[in-house]
Amino acid sequence: MTRPIIGRVAPERWRTIGATAPGQRTVGEPGTARIAVDLLGGDQAPAVVVDGALRAAQADPALHLTLVGPAEAADAILAALDPADRQRISTTITTSGTARGAARAVAQGRADALVSAGDTGATVLSAARELGRWPGVRRPALAAVLPTAAGRIVLLDVGSSVDPDEETLLVHAGLGAAYASAVLDVKNPRVGLLTIGTEPGKGDRLRRALPPLLAARPLPAGASYAGLVEGGDVVLGAAADVVVTDGFTGNILLKGLETGYALAGPPLISQEMPPRAAVLLGVGGTVVVCHGAASGSDLAAGIAHAADLHRRASVAAIADLLRYSEVSHD
Amino acid sequence: MTRPIIGRVAPERWRTIGATAPGQRTVGEPGTARIAVDLLGGDQAPAVVVDGALRAAQADPALHLTLVGPAEAADAILAALDPADRQRISTTITTSGTARGAARAVAQGRADALVSAGDTGATVLSAARELGRWPGVRRPALAAVLPTAAGRIVLLDVGSSVDPDEETLLVHAGLGAAYASAVLDVKNPRVGLLTIGTEPGKGDRLRRALPPLLAARPLPAGASYAGLVEGGDVVLGAAADVVVTDGFTGNILLKGLETGYALAGPPLISQEMPPRAAVLLGVGGTVVVCHGAASGSDLAAGIAHAADLHRRASVAAIADLLRYSEVSHD
């Protein structure tokens, strides 16, 4: 089953998706961003989610948030909200999983983007089922942005595909290249493959098989395969703009570096840290995933990031670069 | 075929191995450390190896180094050495691989330890063949020490076993625990398994299978299994003293963190960095592996580390903790 890339939505529910997807109407005000937040996502949920929502709403007057959770939790949250906050923070009651409920709000046009700090697997599955996957995307990719000594770098996957096959990493290379171009404005992104030595034949079975396949793969946005890179290259940033790896290795490296930078500072003094939140690429909507251990300010940054991606119509721009025009619900 | 743990050596060639392995004689002076160095190991070899050897010899008057390489390179190095340096830096000509030749020097008692910045796979294979492996060790483990916010941590494997099975990681847990106890003086080491979330069922196939097996595994030195840890825990250091992972993930995390710490500083300000060199555990001798991109000072630190491990008879102490008394050459 296929449908337009921006979501299977009733005509009166069209979401704001930007100029790159023609023929759409919007229910939100210009500049408004309506974010569905998984109320039970995160180790410290729901308290940390409410804290994050309040911080995000305070920082951005055009933000409308709906906290998606079971009736009891949602009612309690709503009762505790300041009347002024209730103008822009509402709740949506779900009887299925909270990530699923939030994804459904996006699919039905009631929200522009989804943010969750809950179980990554559940969020990826919910997003794929409710929003559909782009053609050829077996497993969507979680893409994180890290500061480096030479600018920002896209690292993917950071937790969606833990036992991927070759084709999944080849698809992720394209998704990462389109993301770097559309969101970070990188010209002709260089895509590196993360491994443990730059001589041919190094690495595990998957990494030994991939280089010729990556070199032969057409990539979007003028991107090209830049060869093998190592863990240190994700810190230095000189060898590649996009680094492709499996979700297991990527998650471990991401959390190690993020924790190190939080303690010791980023690679360049006074560098601004990107939000500690990853974007799910390959589904028909804007989905941002925060760490399970996310703080209130991490969640607020994730919500602000989702709003920014929505306002810039980033997902539609990435789909355009990849020449995708529909999603599948197979 | 089996032989005593400290090496299959002619009686007149017994190496200094310390008080823990009885019945040994030594040819070196007390305190002397004789290190065989792979002359062609490292991206910038042999120049960087000679630089490292000179720095190490200058810093430690009781060090004797033999640079193992092919005739032409060895002769050129020797001719260029200052007469004073020739007292303690000699060359050994090998017609097989240089790592193999250096391992043979240790096996034959002509050296106390081996240092290489060459291809990790070749060094591991050479060491296993020439020095033998401990019982049950299918694949030796490369163990690195990293600074954390709570002290030092042992991370293994960092590059020896890239596609390991469950049993290999279980054996590595024991090797790492013994190393933490014998070398870092950690009491009752806590052994964590590196994965991408601490809830049960997270991680890839290998990591989902391992926790019950690790919990049931007898560990040496009063060690115990401390559960699942994440990338950030290798920076914080509070959750475990030893972190077990496959050599692919471990190598990438190690190089990422080392590069980050080199740029931004270690997790604690003014913390002293451990040598950027890993120890090969599970073979019948002292083997230190430096990165292929090692600098002269990295190699000097690796040589000093090997000498220190030899003088403290660390390998024999680790074998004692694991109740190994012989190696196999199967």
GROMACS .gro file of C-alpha atoms in nm, chain A residues 43 118-121 149 159 162-163 194-197 199 202-208 230-233 235-236 245-249 251-253 255-257 259-261 263-267 269, chain B residues 43 118-121 149 159 162-163 194-197 199 202-208 230-233 235-236 245-249 251-253 255-257 259-261 263-267 269:
model
   94
   43ASP     CA    1   1.355   0.682   3.228
  118GLY     CA    2   1.099   0.611   2.508
  119ASP     CA    3   1.218   0.273   2.387
  120THR     CA    4   1.384   0.330   2.049
  121GLY     CA    5   1.259   0.004   1.902
  149ALA     CA    6   3.704   1.980   1.529
  159GLY     CA    7   2.016   0.268   1.747
  162VAL     CA    8   2.120  -0.337   1.562
  163ASP     CA    9   2.189  -0.635   1.333
  194LEU     CA   10   3.306   0.346   1.015
  195THR     CA   11   3.550   0.062   1.076
  196ILE     CA   12   3.864  -0.026   1.273
  197GLY     CA   13   4.143   0.041   1.027
  199GLU     CA   14   4.361  -0.064   0.511
  202LYS     CA   15   4.009  -0.461   0.810
  203GLY     CA   16   3.684  -0.481   1.004
  204ASP     CA   17   3.418  -0.741   1.063
  205ARG     CA   18   3.235  -0.940   0.796
  206LEU     CA   19   2.983  -0.663   0.727
  207ARG     CA   20   3.247  -0.393   0.693
  208ARG     CA   21   3.472  -0.605   0.471
  230GLU     CA   22   3.781   0.523   1.227
  231GLY     CA   23   3.642   0.622   1.567
  232GLY     CA   24   3.878   0.919   1.593
  233ASP     CA   25   3.754   1.058   1.262
  235VAL     CA   26   3.585   1.353   1.658
  236LEU     CA   27   3.817   1.518   1.406
  245THR     CA   28   2.759   0.238   1.085
  246ASP     CA   29   2.528  -0.019   1.241
  247GLY     CA   30   2.295   0.101   1.517
  248PHE     CA   31   2.477  -0.091   1.788
  249THR     CA   32   2.821   0.057   1.725
  251ASN     CA   33   2.477   0.417   1.966
  252ILE     CA   34   2.777   0.322   2.179
  253LEU     CA   35   3.009   0.571   2.010
  255LYS     CA   36   2.680   0.800   2.398
  256GLY     CA   37   3.052   0.775   2.473
  257LEU     CA   38   3.135   1.096   2.288
  259THR     CA   39   2.917   1.196   2.773
  260GLY     CA   40   3.281   1.286   2.717
  261TYR     CA   41   3.191   1.621   2.564
  263LEU     CA   42   3.236   1.642   3.099
  264ALA     CA   43   3.539   1.770   2.911
  265GLY     CA   44   3.388   1.999   2.652
  266PRO     CA   45   3.342   1.956   2.275
  267PRO     CA   46   3.642   1.917   2.039
  269ILE     CA   47   3.639   2.521   2.290
  373ASP     CA   48   5.184   0.374   0.948
  448GLY     CA   49   5.167  -0.301   1.309
  449ASP     CA   50   4.860  -0.481   1.180
  450THR     CA   51   4.669  -0.603   1.486
  451GLY     CA   52   4.556  -0.925   1.322
  479ALA     CA   53   3.554   1.041   3.592
  489GLY     CA   54   4.051  -0.503   1.806
  492VAL     CA   55   3.595  -0.862   1.530
  493ASP     CA   56   3.322  -1.125   1.489
  524LEU     CA   57   2.867  -0.293   2.677
  525THR     CA   58   2.534  -0.251   2.500
  526ILE     CA   59   2.284   0.014   2.390
  527GLY     CA   60   2.033   0.019   2.674
  529GLU     CA   61   1.668  -0.277   2.994
  532LYS     CA   62   1.818  -0.438   2.428
  533GLY     CA   63   2.116  -0.483   2.202
  534ASP     CA   64   2.205  -0.705   1.910
  535ARG     CA   65   2.178  -1.085   1.898
  536LEU     CA   66   2.512  -1.139   2.074
  537ARG     CA   67   2.435  -0.896   2.357
  538ARG     CA   68   2.083  -1.028   2.412
  560GLU     CA   69   2.634   0.194   2.785
  561GLY     CA   70   2.885   0.403   2.594
  562GLY     CA   71   2.863   0.688   2.846
  563ASP     CA   72   2.952   0.452   3.132
  565VAL     CA   73   3.347   0.778   3.033
  566LEU     CA   74   3.185   0.802   3.377
  575THR     CA   75   3.266  -0.587   2.414
  576ASP     CA   76   3.355  -0.720   2.071
  577GLY     CA   77   3.677  -0.596   1.914
  578PHE     CA   78   3.497  -0.397   1.644
  579THR     CA   79   3.284  -0.187   1.879
  581ASN     CA   80   3.815  -0.034   1.886
  582ILE     CA   81   3.578   0.232   1.754
  583LEU     CA   82   3.482   0.354   2.101
  585LYS     CA   83   3.969   0.555   1.920
  586GLY     CA   84   3.676   0.797   1.950
  587LEU     CA   85   3.734   0.861   2.320
  589THR     CA   86   4.086   1.133   2.013
  590GLY     CA   87   3.826   1.329   2.208
  591TYR     CA   88   4.041   1.331   2.522
  593LEU     CA   89   4.152   1.740   2.193
  594ALA     CA   90   3.929   1.830   2.486
  595GLY     CA   91   4.109   1.673   2.781
  596PRO     CA   92   4.026   1.363   2.988
  597PRO     CA   93   3.703   1.339   3.194
  599ILE     CA   94   4.092   1.793   3.450
   0.00000   0.00000   0.00000
